[in-house]
């Protein structure tokens, strides 16, 4: 059964991306920003399409290479939402070449549509193709500030690492084909050594995208060099979509417990959290600091996968959603501050005096990342740690909470500069673009509301934590 | 009613946030109004409160996150009501003390009111997640209050306080989760858990106890987790030191009684011998440390370690007198140490030093100040007739039947307590007047207004402790299973 109609939202987005590329050639000079707006509207339209299909039996089902279930719908919605917020940021980002606004937004859309396919794929072929679609567009996006050496360096590293990870993954896929005789993941192959080896190699490839340690080395450089809206995008959308994939493959198709991978997943979670947090201590560039923070955050998500229970799955889903909100919020402020002062931590000195609202928003997002109640990040962590405690994985829970404590230290290095230090010279008011404000307001509202009133999202997660076989 | 008490400061905080920062008078007025509403409402609770009943009163309950069975569940009994009153009163008094704050008023009052919400919530919450949310809610405002308006080492003190306390509370969180999954059906309801604990094996109870204890011990602070306290107390601005000593430490003792003792009693009993030792060390070691200080504020800070030791000793006695003594000692310590910090702030504002040996003969120049300071010191060291004595005496009385020699050592510790306070009085107020301070002014009206109510309470509770004791007796008797 082909059932191509199941993929309508993703394909529509890809089509719109191509349309924007085409329009970019025809549109007269100076009108390129129209295309950026058009891209945002396209995303909004696709979002409407997705939301209308939520839980609709007609929108669910299996195709040849894909499965659209409530689970994939949840992650598609989250990804598109995150992408919309990042596109908003890009509308106010000054260092983006104006002339290329069209191709920039088209690449974003292509990447999002790849991610949407990824969350629904149940066949390694589709997984590989959509991962490459995401990767290729992200490589270009990361290097979009061509005149900026760091951007070039980051993009190059990202590309080399990515190519390497892809190669390893393709090798894994070929082994999988040898072991299972098909590229379908639902073949129910028995756990023989060849299959497990192939699963490990595939995990390496996925781990690269999800920035799990020890496949995380590209992250700080790529994040530091990429234009800030792209950094925000890279730190969220590919990560949560890859987690959807990880949850599907290592949670549903090849339950880690049955294939003897549980200890490895737990180890990866612990390693990712710890390396991310403890390396973040020493960063003096906000983007690098947040890059390491995002690695650590992937570690918390990984706990949900390593636990492998329904509660763990729900926890990871909930946390991915709120993670998107808090990270967008942080990067929105970073972009607003970095526009004048650069991305050193010193740029945040005395921010509270320049703009109390912006500082409080940043503080809320950072506190949420650290898991301090009553913010959304706390409920997410509560969910994930609860899953670990429920399944008796106390070691993982203890490592998780200790990491949360450690992370407070570096998140507060930013808060400390904003509130406790004085800015050099007379504190000048900060000019913040309207689009950044919009994006920030949405993110902070999410962080606060989902912390104080998380019930709707929890109910949504519970209804969506249903994977079709 | 409890919601009104808890959330009124939050409403105030949000209004403060919306006011332009130049309108300093308006900001102060809104803060006073918000804290005043809480104070009046909590006093109004006294009339309908039934001191003869051990049940939770003024209960408010509704679902908060039904999927995880988390409730919005508030209520007070004889244990928490006195602490709620203490919190609203001390917050109001600390607000009066905060009128001396001159920089960044808007942020100050915003964080201050947020802090009050957290403190009140801790004492009212009867759902563990809600409790934990409030418990942590106190950390962030405290970080900023110490970090922005504190003394020379404020940045270090603030982050040390935050990380230290947080590392304790995360283990509390894990213990809470373990409780949740052990209870059938899964619940965070404190009252349900108290009923459910009978069937749990002692090993589980001991583990959960350790998790909870780690969280509360840091707050109390119980030896050896007290090292954050001197730094935070000394670096914090005066009103915040008052809040730290008067209310935040009480959260720890309250947690010990409410969570550790009532939810995992078997674990509590298992730990009891260690708890007594910790109490003795707190008393003796705290007093000796206080004696070694030359900084008045640091001395008062260490005296808190010493006084929390009395509370722990009373609790470890597991008797009606001991519990009553511990709760009364919490209230007394809040009032007395709050006053002491305010008074130390008074002299620091004038002399810009807190060094004991820098003064001398001040009683001549500042008679009112000297009188109040001596009153508070005598109350703190346990002079009969003042409130400190009643609490300490009950603690010893309650502990003696079970822990003979430990109590004896602790009583000897009282001598050290007396010694450092008397030494302070002698050095600062008696002897020849140091001419350098001849120009000092006595206390202003604002300072008197903030200290006098506390002085009145010290005398009242010292002469007639029946009233506060009547509030709590029924609850404490039920906690002991009588």
GROMACS .gro file of N, CA, C and O in nm, chain A residues 311 352-353 356 360 363-364 367 371-374 378-379 382-383 385-387 389-390 394 397-398 401-402 404-406 408-409 412 415-416 418-422 451-455 458-459 462, chain B residues 17 21 64-68 70 104 106-107 110-111 114 129 132-134 136-137 139-140 143-144 147-148 154-156 158-159 162-163 166-168 170-171 173-174 177-178 180-181 186 188 204:
model
  376
  311UNK      N    1   0.621   0.525   3.047
  311UNK     CA    2   0.641   0.653   3.115
  311UNK      C    3   0.766   0.723   3.061
  311UNK      O    4   0.769   0.846   3.045
  352UNK      N    5   2.023   4.345   3.295
  352UNK     CA    6   1.899   4.373   3.370
  352UNK      C    7   1.872   4.523   3.373
  352UNK      O    8   1.756   4.565   3.375
  353UNK      N    9   1.978   4.603   3.373
  353UNK     CA   10   1.956   4.747   3.376
  353UNK      C   11   1.916   4.799   3.239
  353UNK      O   12   1.848   4.900   3.227
  356UNK      N   13   1.504   4.495   3.162
  356UNK     CA   14   1.466   4.399   3.266
  356UNK      C   15   1.383   4.285   3.207
  356UNK      O   16   1.401   4.169   3.243
  360UNK      N   17   1.470   3.896   3.240
  360UNK     CA   18   1.382   3.802   3.310
  360UNK      C   19   1.344   3.687   3.218
  360UNK      O   20   1.342   3.570   3.260
  363UNK      N   21   1.627   3.463   3.204
  363UNK     CA   22   1.641   3.391   3.331
  363UNK      C   23   1.540   3.278   3.339
  363UNK      O   24   1.572   3.167   3.381
  364UNK      N   25   1.418   3.305   3.296
  364UNK     CA   26   1.316   3.200   3.302
  364UNK      C   27   1.356   3.082   3.213
  364UNK      O   28   1.344   2.967   3.254
  367UNK      N   29   1.646   2.897   3.376
  367UNK     CA   30   1.601   2.821   3.493
  367UNK      C   31   1.522   2.700   3.450
  367UNK      O   32   1.529   2.593   3.512
  371UNK      N   33   1.583   2.309   3.513
  371UNK     CA   34   1.484   2.225   3.580
  371UNK      C   35   1.439   2.280   3.714
  371UNK      O   36   1.412   2.203   3.806
  372UNK      N   37   1.430   2.412   3.725
  372UNK     CA   38   1.384   2.471   3.851
  372UNK      C   39   1.234   2.496   3.840
  372UNK      O   40   1.188   2.555   3.743
  373UNK      N   41   1.155   2.449   3.937
  373UNK     CA   42   1.012   2.475   3.932
  373UNK      C   43   0.983   2.622   3.958
  373UNK      O   44   1.067   2.689   4.018
  374UNK      N   45   0.869   2.671   3.920
  374UNK     CA   46   0.757   2.604   3.855
  374UNK      C   47   0.760   2.618   3.702
  374UNK      O   48   0.658   2.648   3.643
  378UNK      N   49   1.104   2.186   3.458
  378UNK     CA   50   1.094   2.107   3.580
  378UNK      C   51   0.997   1.991   3.562
  378UNK      O   52   1.027   1.877   3.597
  379UNK      N   53   0.880   2.021   3.506
  379UNK     CA   54   0.781   1.915   3.488
  379UNK      C   55   0.840   1.807   3.396
  379UNK      O   56   0.823   1.687   3.419
  382UNK      N   57   1.087   1.612   3.592
  382UNK     CA   58   1.011   1.530   3.687
  382UNK      C   59   0.961   1.404   3.618
  382UNK      O   60   0.973   1.293   3.670
  383UNK      N   61   0.906   1.424   3.499
  383UNK     CA   62   0.851   1.313   3.420
  383UNK      C   63   0.959   1.210   3.391
  383UNK      O   64   0.944   1.089   3.411
  385UNK      N   65   1.268   1.173   3.530
  385UNK     CA   66   1.326   1.108   3.648
  385UNK      C   67   1.225   1.012   3.710
  385UNK      O   68   1.263   0.908   3.764
  386UNK      N   69   1.097   1.048   3.704
  386UNK     CA   70   0.995   0.957   3.755
  386UNK      C   71   1.002   0.825   3.680
  386UNK      O   72   0.995   0.718   3.740
  387UNK      N   73   1.019   0.833   3.547
  387UNK     CA   74   1.028   0.710   3.469
  387UNK      C   75   1.148   0.628   3.513
  387UNK      O   76   1.139   0.505   3.527
  389UNK      N   77   1.295   0.630   3.810
  389UNK     CA   78   1.271   0.574   3.943
  389UNK      C   79   1.173   0.458   3.935
  389UNK      O   80   1.191   0.353   3.997
  390UNK      N   81   1.069   0.476   3.852
  390UNK     CA   82   0.967   0.373   3.842
  390UNK      C   83   1.027   0.240   3.796
  390UNK      O   84   0.994   0.134   3.847
  394UNK      N   85   1.788   0.356   3.941
  394UNK     CA   86   1.820   0.464   4.035
  394UNK      C   87   1.951   0.533   3.998
  394UNK      O   88   1.965   0.653   4.014
  397UNK      N   89   1.887   0.792   3.754
  397UNK     CA   90   1.815   0.905   3.815
  397UNK      C   91   1.910   0.991   3.897
  397UNK      O   92   1.906   1.114   3.889
  398UNK      N   93   1.999   0.927   3.972
  398UNK     CA   94   2.091   1.004   4.056
  398UNK      C   95   2.187   1.085   3.969
  398UNK      O   96   2.210   1.204   3.992
  401UNK      N   97   1.995   1.386   3.834
  401UNK     CA   98   1.971   1.501   3.922
  401UNK      C   99   2.102   1.572   3.956
  401UNK      O  100   2.105   1.695   3.964
  402UNK      N  101   2.209   1.494   3.971
  402UNK     CA  102   2.336   1.561   4.001
  402UNK      C  103   2.377   1.650   3.884
  402UNK      O  104   2.428   1.761   3.903
  404UNK      N  105   2.173   1.796   3.686
  404UNK     CA  106   2.088   1.915   3.690
  404UNK      C  107   2.146   2.019   3.784
  404UNK      O  108   2.145   2.139   3.754
  405UNK      N  109   2.196   1.973   3.897
  405UNK     CA  110   2.255   2.068   3.993
  405UNK      C  111   2.377   2.133   3.930
  405UNK      O  112   2.394   2.256   3.934
  406UNK      N  113   2.462   2.050   3.868
  406UNK     CA  114   2.584   2.105   3.809
  406UNK      C  115   2.550   2.206   3.701
  406UNK      O  116   2.616   2.309   3.687
  408UNK      N  117   2.315   2.411   3.685
  408UNK     CA  118   2.276   2.542   3.739
  408UNK      C  119   2.396   2.636   3.741
  408UNK      O  120   2.384   2.755   3.715
  409UNK      N  121   2.513   2.578   3.769
  409UNK     CA  122   2.631   2.663   3.781
  409UNK      C  123   2.654   2.742   3.653
  409UNK      O  124   2.672   2.863   3.657
  412UNK      N  125   2.374   2.984   3.552
  412UNK     CA  126   2.376   3.105   3.635
  412UNK      C  127   2.495   3.193   3.608
  412UNK      O  128   2.497   3.307   3.654
  415UNK      N  129   2.306   3.432   3.417
  415UNK     CA  130   2.217   3.511   3.503
  415UNK      C  131   2.297   3.607   3.588
  415UNK      O  132   2.259   3.723   3.607
  416UNK      N  133   2.410   3.559   3.637
  416UNK     CA  134   2.495   3.642   3.720
  416UNK      C  135   2.540   3.767   3.645
  416UNK      O  136   2.537   3.877   3.697
  418UNK      N  137   2.390   3.902   3.391
  418UNK     CA  138   2.276   3.989   3.359
  418UNK      C  139   2.234   4.072   3.479
  418UNK      O  140   2.202   4.189   3.466
  419UNK      N  141   2.232   4.010   3.596
  419UNK     CA  142   2.173   4.079   3.712
  419UNK      C  143   2.277   4.133   3.810
  419UNK      O  144   2.253   4.234   3.874
  420UNK      N  145   2.389   4.064   3.824
  420UNK     CA  146   2.481   4.100   3.931
  420UNK      C  147   2.594   4.192   3.885
  420UNK      O  148   2.651   4.264   3.964
  421UNK      N  149   2.629   4.185   3.758
  421UNK     CA  150   2.741   4.267   3.711
  421UNK      C  151   2.690   4.397   3.653
  421UNK      O  152   2.574   4.410   3.616
  422UNK      N  153   2.782   4.491   3.642
  422UNK     CA  154   2.748   4.620   3.580
  422UNK      C  155   2.801   4.621   3.438
  422UNK      O  156   2.907   4.565   3.409
  451UNK      N  157   0.468   2.509   3.258
  451UNK     CA  158   0.515   2.476   3.392
  451UNK      C  159   0.403   2.483   3.493
  451UNK      O  160   0.389   2.398   3.580
  452UNK      N  161   0.320   2.587   3.478
  452UNK     CA  162   0.214   2.606   3.577
  452UNK      C  163   0.093   2.519   3.544
  452UNK      O  164   0.027   2.467   3.633
  453UNK      N  165   0.068   2.502   3.417
  453UNK     CA  166  -0.050   2.426   3.378
  453UNK      C  167  -0.013   2.324   3.271
  453UNK      O  168  -0.047   2.339   3.154
  454UNK      N  169   0.059   2.221   3.308
  454UNK     CA  170   0.108   2.127   3.207
  454UNK      C  171   0.005   2.023   3.163
  454UNK      O  172   0.032   1.944   3.074
  455UNK      N  173  -0.109   2.024   3.229
  455UNK     CA  174  -0.204   1.916   3.205
  455UNK      C  175  -0.239   1.898   3.056
  455UNK      O  176  -0.238   1.784   3.008
  458UNK      N  177   0.042   1.721   2.885
  458UNK     CA  178   0.058   1.583   2.932
  458UNK      C  179  -0.052   1.494   2.873
  458UNK      O  180  -0.025   1.383   2.827
  459UNK      N  181  -0.174   1.548   2.872
  459UNK     CA  182  -0.283   1.470   2.812
  459UNK      C  183  -0.254   1.443   2.665
  459UNK      O  184  -0.275   1.332   2.615
  462UNK      N  185   0.011   1.182   2.633
  462UNK     CA  186  -0.040   1.048   2.664
  462UNK      C  187  -0.121   0.993   2.548
  462UNK      O  188  -0.114   0.874   2.517
  486UNK      N  189   0.617   4.445   3.912
  486UNK     CA  190   0.688   4.426   3.786
  486UNK      C  191   0.635   4.520   3.677
  486UNK      O  192   0.707   4.560   3.588
  490UNK      N  193   1.009   5.183   3.698
  490UNK     CA  194   1.101   5.170   3.810
  490UNK      C  195   1.129   5.301   3.881
  490UNK      O  196   1.185   5.301   3.989
  533UNK      N  197  -0.454   1.941   4.006
  533UNK     CA  198  -0.365   2.031   3.934
  533UNK      C  199  -0.317   1.962   3.806
  533UNK      O  200  -0.338   2.012   3.696
  534UNK      N  201  -0.255   1.846   3.819
  534UNK     CA  202  -0.216   1.769   3.701
  534UNK      C  203  -0.278   1.630   3.719
  534UNK      O  204  -0.214   1.538   3.768
  535UNK      N  205  -0.404   1.615   3.679
  535UNK     CA  206  -0.474   1.488   3.707
  535UNK      C  207  -0.403   1.367   3.647
  535UNK      O  208  -0.408   1.259   3.706
  536UNK      N  209  -0.336   1.384   3.533
  536UNK     CA  210  -0.273   1.267   3.470
  536UNK      C  211  -0.172   1.202   3.563
  536UNK      O  212  -0.153   1.081   3.558
  537UNK      N  213  -0.104   1.281   3.643
  537UNK     CA  214  -0.004   1.225   3.734
  537UNK      C  215  -0.054   1.225   3.877
  537UNK      O  216   0.023   1.202   3.969
  539UNK      N  217  -0.141   1.474   4.062
  539UNK     CA  218  -0.083   1.582   4.141
  539UNK      C  219  -0.194   1.681   4.173
  539UNK      O  220  -0.271   1.719   4.085
  573UNK      N  221   1.789   4.974   4.277
  573UNK     CA  222   1.712   4.874   4.202
  573UNK      C  223   1.593   4.823   4.282
  573UNK      O  224   1.574   4.702   4.300
  575UNK      N  225   1.275   4.812   4.224
  575UNK     CA  226   1.172   4.732   4.159
  575UNK      C  227   1.207   4.584   4.163
  575UNK      O  228   1.126   4.501   4.203
  576UNK      N  229   1.331   4.556   4.124
  576UNK     CA  230   1.371   4.415   4.126
  576UNK      C  231   1.371   4.361   4.267
  576UNK      O  232   1.329   4.250   4.292
  579UNK      N  233   1.025   4.282   4.385
  579UNK     CA  234   0.973   4.169   4.307
  579UNK      C  235   1.025   4.037   4.362
  579UNK      O  236   0.949   3.945   4.393
  580UNK      N  237   1.156   4.027   4.377
  580UNK     CA  238   1.214   3.901   4.427
  580UNK      C  239   1.170   3.874   4.569
  580UNK      O  240   1.146   3.760   4.608
  583UNK      N  241   0.824   3.735   4.574
  583UNK     CA  242   0.827   3.598   4.520
  583UNK      C  243   0.879   3.501   4.627
  583UNK      O  244   0.828   3.389   4.643
  598UNK      N  245   0.449   1.732   4.535
  598UNK     CA  246   0.502   1.806   4.421
  598UNK      C  247   0.484   1.955   4.443
  598UNK      O  248   0.574   2.035   4.419
  601UNK      N  249   0.736   2.064   4.684
  601UNK     CA  250   0.868   2.076   4.623
  601UNK      C  251   0.878   2.201   4.536
  601UNK      O  252   0.981   2.269   4.535
  602UNK      N  253   0.770   2.231   4.465
  602UNK     CA  254   0.771   2.351   4.381
  602UNK      C  255   0.794   2.474   4.467
  602UNK      O  256   0.879   2.559   4.437
  603UNK      N  257   0.722   2.485   4.578
  603UNK     CA  258   0.740   2.600   4.666
  603UNK      C  259   0.879   2.599   4.729
  603UNK      O  260   0.943   2.703   4.744
  605UNK      N  261   1.154   2.491   4.613
  605UNK     CA  262   1.255   2.540   4.520
  605UNK      C  263   1.231   2.685   4.481
  605UNK      O  264   1.324   2.755   4.445
  606UNK      N  265   1.107   2.726   4.490
  606UNK     CA  266   1.073   2.863   4.452
  606UNK      C  267   1.146   2.963   4.540
  606UNK      O  268   1.167   3.077   4.501
  608UNK      N  269   1.452   2.944   4.625
  608UNK     CA  270   1.595   2.951   4.594
  608UNK      C  271   1.630   3.066   4.502
  608UNK      O  272   1.724   3.141   4.527
  609UNK      N  273   1.553   3.078   4.393
  609UNK     CA  274   1.591   3.174   4.290
  609UNK      C  275   1.585   3.317   4.343
  609UNK      O  276   1.682   3.393   4.329
  612UNK      N  277   1.875   3.378   4.563
  612UNK     CA  278   2.000   3.396   4.489
  612UNK      C  279   2.017   3.541   4.448
  612UNK      O  280   2.122   3.602   4.469
  613UNK      N  281   1.911   3.598   4.391
  613UNK     CA  282   1.924   3.735   4.342
  613UNK      C  283   1.932   3.834   4.457
  613UNK      O  284   2.006   3.932   4.451
  616UNK      N  285   2.273   3.804   4.583
  616UNK     CA  286   2.372   3.835   4.479
  616UNK      C  287   2.374   3.980   4.437
  616UNK      O  288   2.478   4.032   4.397
  617UNK      N  289   2.261   4.048   4.441
  617UNK     CA  290   2.258   4.187   4.394
  617UNK      C  291   2.280   4.284   4.509
  617UNK      O  292   2.354   4.380   4.496
  623UNK      N  293   2.930   3.877   4.764
  623UNK     CA  294   2.792   3.837   4.740
  623UNK      C  295   2.777   3.734   4.629
  623UNK      O  296   2.698   3.641   4.641
  624UNK      N  297   2.855   3.749   4.521
  624UNK     CA  298   2.835   3.658   4.408
  624UNK      C  299   2.866   3.514   4.448
  624UNK      O  300   2.791   3.422   4.418
  625UNK      N  301   2.975   3.498   4.519
  625UNK     CA  302   3.013   3.363   4.562
  625UNK      C  303   2.912   3.309   4.662
  625UNK      O  304   2.867   3.194   4.652
  627UNK      N  305   2.601   3.382   4.695
  627UNK     CA  306   2.473   3.352   4.632
  627UNK      C  307   2.477   3.219   4.560
  627UNK      O  308   2.389   3.134   4.577
  628UNK      N  309   2.580   3.197   4.481
  628UNK     CA  310   2.581   3.073   4.402
  628UNK      C  311   2.610   2.954   4.493
  628UNK      O  312   2.558   2.845   4.473
  631UNK      N  313   2.284   2.863   4.647
  631UNK     CA  314   2.195   2.800   4.550
  631UNK      C  315   2.235   2.656   4.525
  631UNK      O  316   2.153   2.563   4.537
  632UNK      N  317   2.362   2.635   4.491
  632UNK     CA  318   2.405   2.500   4.455
  632UNK      C  319   2.397   2.405   4.574
  632UNK      O  320   2.354   2.291   4.561
  635UNK      N  321   2.033   2.329   4.644
  635UNK     CA  322   1.972   2.252   4.536
  635UNK      C  323   2.020   2.108   4.538
  635UNK      O  324   1.941   2.015   4.515
  636UNK      N  325   2.148   2.087   4.567
  636UNK     CA  326   2.195   1.949   4.564
  636UNK      C  327   2.125   1.867   4.672
  636UNK      O  328   2.106   1.748   4.654
  637UNK      N  329   2.086   1.931   4.780
  637UNK     CA  330   2.007   1.857   4.877
  637UNK      C  331   1.868   1.829   4.826
  637UNK      O  332   1.818   1.717   4.835
  639UNK      N  333   1.741   1.797   4.531
  639UNK     CA  334   1.717   1.701   4.423
  639UNK      C  335   1.706   1.558   4.478
  639UNK      O  336   1.631   1.477   4.426
  640UNK      N  337   1.779   1.532   4.586
  640UNK     CA  338   1.765   1.398   4.644
  640UNK      C  339   1.629   1.384   4.711
  640UNK      O  340   1.570   1.277   4.713
  642UNK      N  341   1.374   1.519   4.588
  642UNK     CA  342   1.284   1.492   4.475
  642UNK      C  343   1.283   1.342   4.442
  642UNK      O  344   1.176   1.284   4.419
  643UNK      N  345   1.400   1.281   4.440
  643UNK     CA  346   1.405   1.138   4.410
  643UNK      C  347   1.330   1.058   4.517
  643UNK      O  348   1.257   0.964   4.486
  646UNK      N  349   0.969   1.084   4.451
  646UNK     CA  350   0.927   0.996   4.341
  646UNK      C  351   0.919   0.852   4.387
  646UNK      O  352   0.827   0.778   4.350
  647UNK      N  353   1.016   0.811   4.469
  647UNK     CA  354   1.013   0.674   4.519
  647UNK      C  355   0.886   0.650   4.601
  647UNK      O  356   0.822   0.546   4.588
  649UNK      N  357   0.605   0.806   4.566
  649UNK     CA  358   0.492   0.806   4.473
  649UNK      C  359   0.469   0.668   4.414
  649UNK      O  360   0.357   0.617   4.409
  650UNK      N  361   0.577   0.606   4.370
  650UNK     CA  362   0.559   0.477   4.304
  650UNK      C  363   0.536   0.364   4.402
  650UNK      O  364   0.486   0.259   4.365
  655UNK      N  365  -0.083   0.529   4.311
  655UNK     CA  366   0.025   0.628   4.313
  655UNK      C  367  -0.029   0.764   4.354
  655UNK      O  368  -0.125   0.813   4.295
  657UNK      N  369   0.084   1.171   4.546
  657UNK     CA  370   0.178   1.262   4.610
  657UNK      C  371   0.116   1.325   4.734
  657UNK      O  372   0.175   1.412   4.796
  673UNK      N  373   1.329   0.026   5.277
  673UNK     CA  374   1.279   0.129   5.186
  673UNK      C  375   1.261   0.261   5.261
  673UNK      O  376   1.301   0.367   5.215
   0.00000   0.00000   0.00000
